[in-house]
Amino acid sequence: MAENRIKIRKSTQLSKRKDYQIETTLHQGAVAIAGETVFTGKPFNPLQTIIQEEFAAISRWIVASGGIVGHLKSFLSAAEQQVMISSTGEQVTCRTSPSALFSQGKRSEGIQISIALIVFNIPQMDLEERLIDIFDRLNQEESEESQ
Amino acid sequence: MKILILGGFLGSGKTSVLLQLAQYLVQQSSGSSQTRVAIIENEIGQIGIDDKVLRGNGYEVREIFSGCVCCSLNSDLISGIQEIKSTVDPDWLIIEATGVAFPDKIAESLFTNLGLAARVVTIVDASRWQRIRIPLANLIEGQLNDAELILINKTDLVADLELMAVEADLRNLNSDAVIYQISGIKPMDEGLLKEIQHG
């Protein structure tokens, strides 16, 4: 029974890895997991807040699990603004700037979100689940039209 | 083509230093003789973040993802540099290594494979030095090898005594390097930027 549950969980995880283009690289003892997606119709600031909250929570979880935070980083880019969110453990910092697309007169559809988690001494699958959880939470954020 | 390798542990501030340095190099020139700067961005993950930040600041970036150019992706780096040299032939090539790379190995490979000399600048996060010093000793000590300059970053986040201990530790690990202190909350000193530029 337990084995079946694990299989289902892995199947779901594989499907979501594909949805969010999640890829993992292992190097020098580090697990680097990254994913990206585009959300349309969602407001920018709440998505940024979710990532900030999740980075803070993941940092706490990594330390409590005996791991070492390498670098948690995300880049959100929309038509008029972009922000780099970064954490190396204790603080989550954000650097906002005008979108390069906007200054170049180009259009961007939706909000492009890239997230990378680079961590030591944490199992790969556990970290992948945390990244999927972030994307799921972002996905569940209400769209601008429904607000 | 002058080559600079920016190394240092994950989150130490390599991209921030790169942005300031690239801006300085371009601003130093003027008119028809504008300095051309090419950037190679190496990231350990398959999806880049830092390249987006650099592009967001108006730079063209050649990215090499999903591994380190100091080992598994070394051939990608060599071919990338050859392509940049033959197409753009910039005055400066800045290579931002991954946070788990050994910059001296990159420099060694450039010299062995292309006959090109490179300067290594390693950035150290003062606020995390004590925490990662022991568990990741092999990596962070190795990142200091052959560094001509060591920039101790995030100095605003540590007390003076801790900063002195970090600097003493770094001097023990690389007695030949020139060590500077920098902070993310203020721009890098012009004297330091000149030191990086001219050596």
Coordinates of C-alpha atoms in Angstrom, one line a residue:
Chain A
M1 CA 0.0 0.0 0.0
A2 CA 2.8 2.3 1.0
E3 CA 4.6 1.4 -2.2
N4 CA 1.6 2.4 -4.3
R5 CA 1.4 5.8 -2.6
I6 CA 5.0 6.4 -3.4
K7 CA 4.5 5.5 -7.0
I8 CA 1.5 7.9 -7.3
R9 CA 3.5 10.6 -5.6
K10 CA 6.4 10.2 -8.0
S11 CA 4.1 10.1 -11.0
T12 CA 2.6 13.4 -9.9
Q13 CA 6.0 14.9 -9.3
L14 CA 7.2 13.8 -12.7
S15 CA 4.2 15.5 -14.4
K16 CA 4.7 18.7 -12.5
R17 CA 8.4 18.6 -13.2
K18 CA 7.4 18.8 -16.8
D19 CA 4.9 21.5 -16.3
Y20 CA 7.3 23.8 -14.6
Q21 CA 10.4 22.7 -16.7
I22 CA 12.2 21.5 -13.6
E23 CA 15.7 20.2 -14.1
T24 CA 18.3 19.1 -11.6
T25 CA 22.0 19.3 -11.7
L26 CA 24.4 17.8 -9.1
H27 CA 27.8 19.2 -8.7
Q28 CA 30.5 19.4 -6.0
G29 CA 28.0 18.1 -3.4
A30 CA 25.4 20.8 -4.4
V31 CA 21.9 20.0 -5.6
A32 CA 20.8 22.7 -8.1
I33 CA 17.1 22.6 -9.0
A34 CA 15.7 25.1 -11.3
G35 CA 12.3 25.6 -13.0
E36 CA 10.5 28.3 -14.9
T37 CA 7.0 29.1 -16.2
V38 CA 4.9 32.0 -17.4
F39 CA 1.7 33.1 -15.7
T40 CA -0.8 35.3 -17.5
G41 CA -3.5 37.4 -15.9
K42 CA -2.0 37.3 -12.4
P43 CA -0.9 40.3 -10.4
F44 CA 2.9 40.8 -10.0
N45 CA 3.3 41.8 -6.4
P46 CA 1.4 38.9 -4.8
L47 CA 3.6 36.5 -6.8
Q48 CA 6.7 38.2 -5.6
T49 CA 5.5 38.1 -2.0
I50 CA 4.8 34.3 -2.3
I51 CA 8.4 33.7 -3.5
Q52 CA 9.8 35.8 -0.7
E53 CA 7.8 33.9 1.9
E54 CA 8.7 30.5 0.4
F55 CA 12.4 31.4 0.3
A56 CA 12.3 32.3 4.0
A57 CA 10.5 29.1 4.8
I58 CA 12.8 26.9 2.7
S59 CA 15.9 28.5 4.3
R60 CA 14.5 27.6 7.8
W61 CA 13.6 24.1 6.6
I62 CA 17.1 23.5 5.1
V63 CA 18.9 24.6 8.3
A64 CA 16.5 22.5 10.5
S65 CA 17.2 19.5 8.2
G66 CA 21.0 19.8 8.6
G67 CA 21.6 21.2 5.2
I68 CA 23.4 24.3 3.9
V69 CA 21.7 27.0 1.9
G70 CA 23.8 27.7 -1.2
H71 CA 21.7 30.2 -3.0
L72 CA 18.0 30.6 -3.5
K73 CA 17.2 32.9 -6.4
S74 CA 14.4 33.9 -8.6
F75 CA 13.8 36.3 -11.4
L76 CA 10.3 37.7 -12.2
S77 CA 9.9 39.6 -15.4
A78 CA 6.8 41.4 -16.7
A79 CA 6.0 44.1 -19.2
E80 CA 7.0 47.0 -17.0
Q81 CA 9.0 45.6 -14.1
Q82 CA 11.4 42.9 -13.1
V83 CA 12.7 41.8 -9.8
M84 CA 15.5 39.6 -8.6
I85 CA 14.8 37.8 -5.3
S86 CA 17.7 36.2 -3.5
S87 CA 18.5 34.5 -0.3
T88 CA 21.6 32.9 1.2
G89 CA 19.9 31.9 4.4
E90 CA 19.0 34.6 6.9
Q91 CA 17.5 37.3 4.7
V92 CA 15.5 37.5 1.5
T93 CA 16.5 40.4 -0.6
C94 CA 14.7 41.9 -3.6
R95 CA 16.1 44.1 -6.3
T96 CA 13.5 45.7 -8.5
S97 CA 14.2 47.5 -11.7
P98 CA 12.3 48.7 -14.8
S99 CA 11.9 45.9 -17.3
A100 CA 14.5 45.9 -20.1
L101 CA 11.7 44.9 -22.5
F102 CA 9.7 48.0 -21.5
S103 CA 12.7 50.3 -22.0
Q104 CA 13.3 48.7 -25.4
G105 CA 9.7 49.2 -26.4
K106 CA 9.1 45.4 -26.5
R107 CA 6.0 43.6 -25.2
S108 CA 6.0 40.8 -22.7
E109 CA 3.1 38.5 -22.3
G110 CA 2.4 37.5 -18.7
I111 CA 4.9 37.2 -15.9
Q112 CA 7.9 35.0 -16.6
I113 CA 9.2 33.4 -13.4
S114 CA 12.5 31.5 -13.0
I115 CA 13.5 29.9 -9.7
A116 CA 16.7 28.2 -8.8
L117 CA 17.5 26.4 -5.5
I118 CA 21.1 25.5 -4.9
V119 CA 21.6 23.6 -1.6
F120 CA 23.9 21.2 0.1
N121 CA 23.1 18.1 2.1
I122 CA 19.4 17.9 1.3
P123 CA 17.9 15.0 -0.7
Q124 CA 17.2 15.9 -4.3
M125 CA 13.6 14.7 -4.3
D126 CA 12.7 16.6 -1.2
L127 CA 14.1 19.8 -2.7
E128 CA 12.2 19.2 -6.0
E129 CA 9.0 18.8 -4.0
R130 CA 9.6 22.2 -2.3
L131 CA 10.2 23.8 -5.7
I132 CA 7.0 22.2 -7.1
D133 CA 5.1 23.5 -4.0
I134 CA 6.3 27.0 -4.8
F135 CA 5.1 26.8 -8.4
D136 CA 1.8 25.3 -7.2
R137 CA 1.2 28.1 -4.8
L138 CA 2.0 30.7 -7.4
N139 CA -0.4 28.9 -9.8
Q140 CA -3.2 29.0 -7.2
E141 CA -2.8 32.8 -6.8
E142 CA -6.0 34.4 -8.0
S143 CA -5.9 36.1 -11.3
E144 CA -6.4 39.9 -11.6
E145 CA -9.8 39.4 -13.2
S146 CA -11.2 37.4 -10.3
Q147 CA -10.1 40.0 -7.7
Chain B
M1 CA 41.4 40.6 -25.2
K2 CA 41.8 40.8 -21.4
I3 CA 40.2 38.1 -19.5
L4 CA 38.8 38.3 -16.0
I5 CA 37.4 35.4 -14.1
L6 CA 35.0 36.2 -11.2
G7 CA 34.8 33.4 -8.7
G8 CA 33.5 32.9 -5.3
F9 CA 30.9 30.9 -3.4
L10 CA 27.2 30.9 -4.2
G11 CA 25.5 34.2 -3.3
S12 CA 28.8 36.0 -2.5
G13 CA 27.9 38.8 -4.9
K14 CA 29.6 37.9 -8.1
T15 CA 26.9 39.2 -10.4
S16 CA 26.6 42.5 -8.5
V17 CA 30.4 43.1 -8.8
L18 CA 30.3 42.1 -12.5
L19 CA 27.5 44.7 -13.2
Q20 CA 29.5 47.5 -11.5
L21 CA 32.8 46.5 -13.2
A22 CA 31.2 46.2 -16.7
Q23 CA 29.5 49.6 -16.3
Y24 CA 32.8 51.1 -15.2
L25 CA 34.8 49.6 -18.1
V26 CA 32.3 50.9 -20.6
Q27 CA 32.0 54.4 -18.9
Q28 CA 35.8 54.7 -19.0
S29 CA 35.8 54.8 -22.7
S30 CA 34.1 57.3 -25.0
G31 CA 33.1 57.9 -28.5
S32 CA 34.5 55.7 -31.3
S33 CA 36.9 53.9 -29.0
Q34 CA 34.2 52.6 -26.7
T35 CA 35.4 49.6 -24.7
R36 CA 33.7 46.5 -25.6
V37 CA 32.9 44.0 -22.9
A38 CA 31.8 40.5 -23.4
I39 CA 30.3 38.4 -20.6
I40 CA 30.2 34.6 -20.2
E41 CA 27.8 33.5 -17.6
N42 CA 28.2 30.0 -16.2
E43 CA 25.4 28.7 -14.0
I44 CA 25.2 25.3 -12.3
G45 CA 21.5 24.9 -12.9
Q46 CA 19.9 24.3 -16.3
I47 CA 17.9 27.5 -16.0
G48 CA 19.8 30.7 -15.6
I49 CA 18.9 33.5 -13.3
D50 CA 22.0 35.7 -13.4
D51 CA 22.0 35.9 -17.2
K52 CA 18.5 37.4 -17.0
V53 CA 19.6 40.0 -14.5
L54 CA 22.6 40.9 -16.7
R55 CA 20.3 41.1 -19.8
G56 CA 17.9 43.1 -17.8
N57 CA 20.7 45.6 -17.4
G58 CA 21.2 45.8 -21.1
Y59 CA 24.1 43.4 -21.6
E60 CA 24.5 40.7 -24.2
V61 CA 25.4 37.5 -22.4
R62 CA 26.7 34.1 -23.6
E63 CA 25.4 31.6 -21.2
I64 CA 26.8 28.1 -20.4
F65 CA 24.4 26.2 -18.1
S66 CA 24.0 22.9 -16.3
G67 CA 27.4 22.4 -15.0
C68 CA 30.8 24.0 -14.4
V69 CA 33.2 25.3 -17.0
C70 CA 36.0 24.3 -14.6
C71 CA 35.3 20.7 -15.3
S72 CA 32.3 19.1 -17.1
L73 CA 31.6 22.0 -19.5
N74 CA 35.2 23.0 -20.1
S75 CA 35.0 22.3 -23.9
D76 CA 31.9 24.6 -24.1
L77 CA 33.9 27.4 -22.5
I78 CA 36.8 27.0 -24.9
S79 CA 34.6 26.9 -27.9
G80 CA 32.6 29.9 -26.5
I81 CA 35.7 32.0 -26.1
Q82 CA 37.0 31.1 -29.5
E83 CA 33.6 32.2 -31.0
I84 CA 33.6 35.5 -29.0
K85 CA 37.2 36.2 -30.0
S86 CA 36.4 35.6 -33.7
T87 CA 33.1 37.4 -33.9
V88 CA 33.1 40.2 -31.3
D89 CA 36.8 40.4 -30.3
P90 CA 36.1 42.5 -27.2
D91 CA 38.6 44.5 -25.2
W92 CA 37.4 42.6 -22.1
L93 CA 35.9 39.2 -21.5
I94 CA 34.5 38.7 -18.0
I95 CA 33.7 35.1 -17.1
E96 CA 31.4 34.7 -14.1
A97 CA 32.0 31.3 -12.7
T98 CA 29.4 29.2 -10.9
G99 CA 29.5 29.4 -7.1
V100 CA 30.8 25.9 -6.9
A101 CA 33.6 26.3 -9.5
F102 CA 37.3 26.5 -9.0
P103 CA 38.4 29.7 -10.8
D104 CA 42.1 28.6 -10.9
K105 CA 41.1 25.5 -12.9
I106 CA 39.3 27.8 -15.4
A107 CA 42.4 30.0 -15.7
E108 CA 44.6 27.0 -16.2
S109 CA 42.4 25.6 -18.9
L110 CA 42.4 28.9 -20.8
F111 CA 46.2 29.0 -20.7
T112 CA 46.6 25.4 -21.7
N113 CA 44.0 25.3 -24.5
L114 CA 44.1 28.8 -25.8
G115 CA 47.4 30.3 -24.6
L116 CA 45.4 33.1 -22.9
A117 CA 46.2 34.5 -19.5
A118 CA 43.4 35.4 -17.2
R119 CA 43.2 37.3 -13.9
V120 CA 41.2 35.7 -11.1
V121 CA 39.2 37.8 -8.7
T122 CA 37.4 35.9 -5.9
I123 CA 34.6 37.3 -3.9
V124 CA 34.0 36.1 -0.3
D125 CA 30.8 36.6 1.6
A126 CA 31.9 37.9 5.1
S127 CA 28.6 37.2 6.6
R128 CA 28.7 33.5 5.8
W129 CA 32.4 32.8 6.0
Q130 CA 32.4 31.3 9.5
R131 CA 29.3 29.2 8.8
I132 CA 30.6 27.5 5.6
R133 CA 34.3 27.6 6.4
I134 CA 34.5 24.1 7.9
P135 CA 31.7 22.1 6.2
L136 CA 32.7 23.3 2.7
A137 CA 36.4 23.8 3.3
N138 CA 37.6 22.0 0.2
L139 CA 35.4 24.2 -2.1
I140 CA 35.9 27.6 -0.5
E141 CA 39.6 27.2 0.1
G142 CA 40.0 26.0 -3.5
Q143 CA 38.2 29.1 -4.8
L144 CA 40.9 31.3 -3.4
N145 CA 43.8 29.5 -5.2
D146 CA 45.6 31.8 -7.7
A147 CA 43.2 34.7 -6.9
E148 CA 45.1 38.0 -7.5
L149 CA 42.4 39.9 -5.8
I150 CA 40.0 38.9 -3.0
L151 CA 37.0 41.0 -2.4
I152 CA 35.4 40.6 1.0
N153 CA 31.8 41.4 0.4
K154 CA 28.8 42.1 2.7
T155 CA 31.1 43.7 5.2
D156 CA 28.2 45.8 6.5
L157 CA 26.6 42.6 7.9
V158 CA 29.4 41.6 10.3
A159 CA 31.1 43.1 13.3
D160 CA 34.6 44.5 13.0
L161 CA 36.2 41.7 15.0
E162 CA 34.6 39.1 12.8
L163 CA 35.7 40.9 9.7
M164 CA 39.3 41.0 11.0
A165 CA 39.1 37.2 11.7
V166 CA 37.8 36.6 8.1
E167 CA 40.6 38.7 6.6
A168 CA 43.3 37.0 8.7
D169 CA 41.9 33.6 7.6
L170 CA 42.0 34.7 4.0
R171 CA 45.5 35.9 4.3
N172 CA 46.5 32.5 5.6
L173 CA 44.9 30.8 2.7
N174 CA 46.3 33.1 0.0
S175 CA 49.1 35.3 1.1
D176 CA 49.8 36.7 -2.4
A177 CA 46.3 38.2 -3.0
V178 CA 45.5 41.8 -2.5
I179 CA 42.4 41.9 -0.3
Y180 CA 39.7 44.6 -0.4
Q181 CA 36.5 45.0 1.6
I182 CA 33.3 45.9 -0.2
S183 CA 29.7 46.2 0.7
G184 CA 26.5 45.7 -1.4
I185 CA 25.0 48.8 0.1
K186 CA 27.3 51.2 -1.5
P187 CA 29.1 51.3 -4.9
M188 CA 32.6 49.9 -5.3
D189 CA 35.4 52.4 -4.8
E190 CA 36.8 53.8 -8.1
G191 CA 40.3 52.9 -6.9
L192 CA 39.3 49.3 -6.6
L193 CA 37.7 49.3 -10.0
K194 CA 40.9 50.7 -11.4
E195 CA 42.9 48.0 -9.6
I196 CA 40.7 45.3 -11.1
Q197 CA 41.0 47.0 -14.5
H198 CA 44.8 47.5 -14.6
G199 CA 46.1 45.0 -12.0

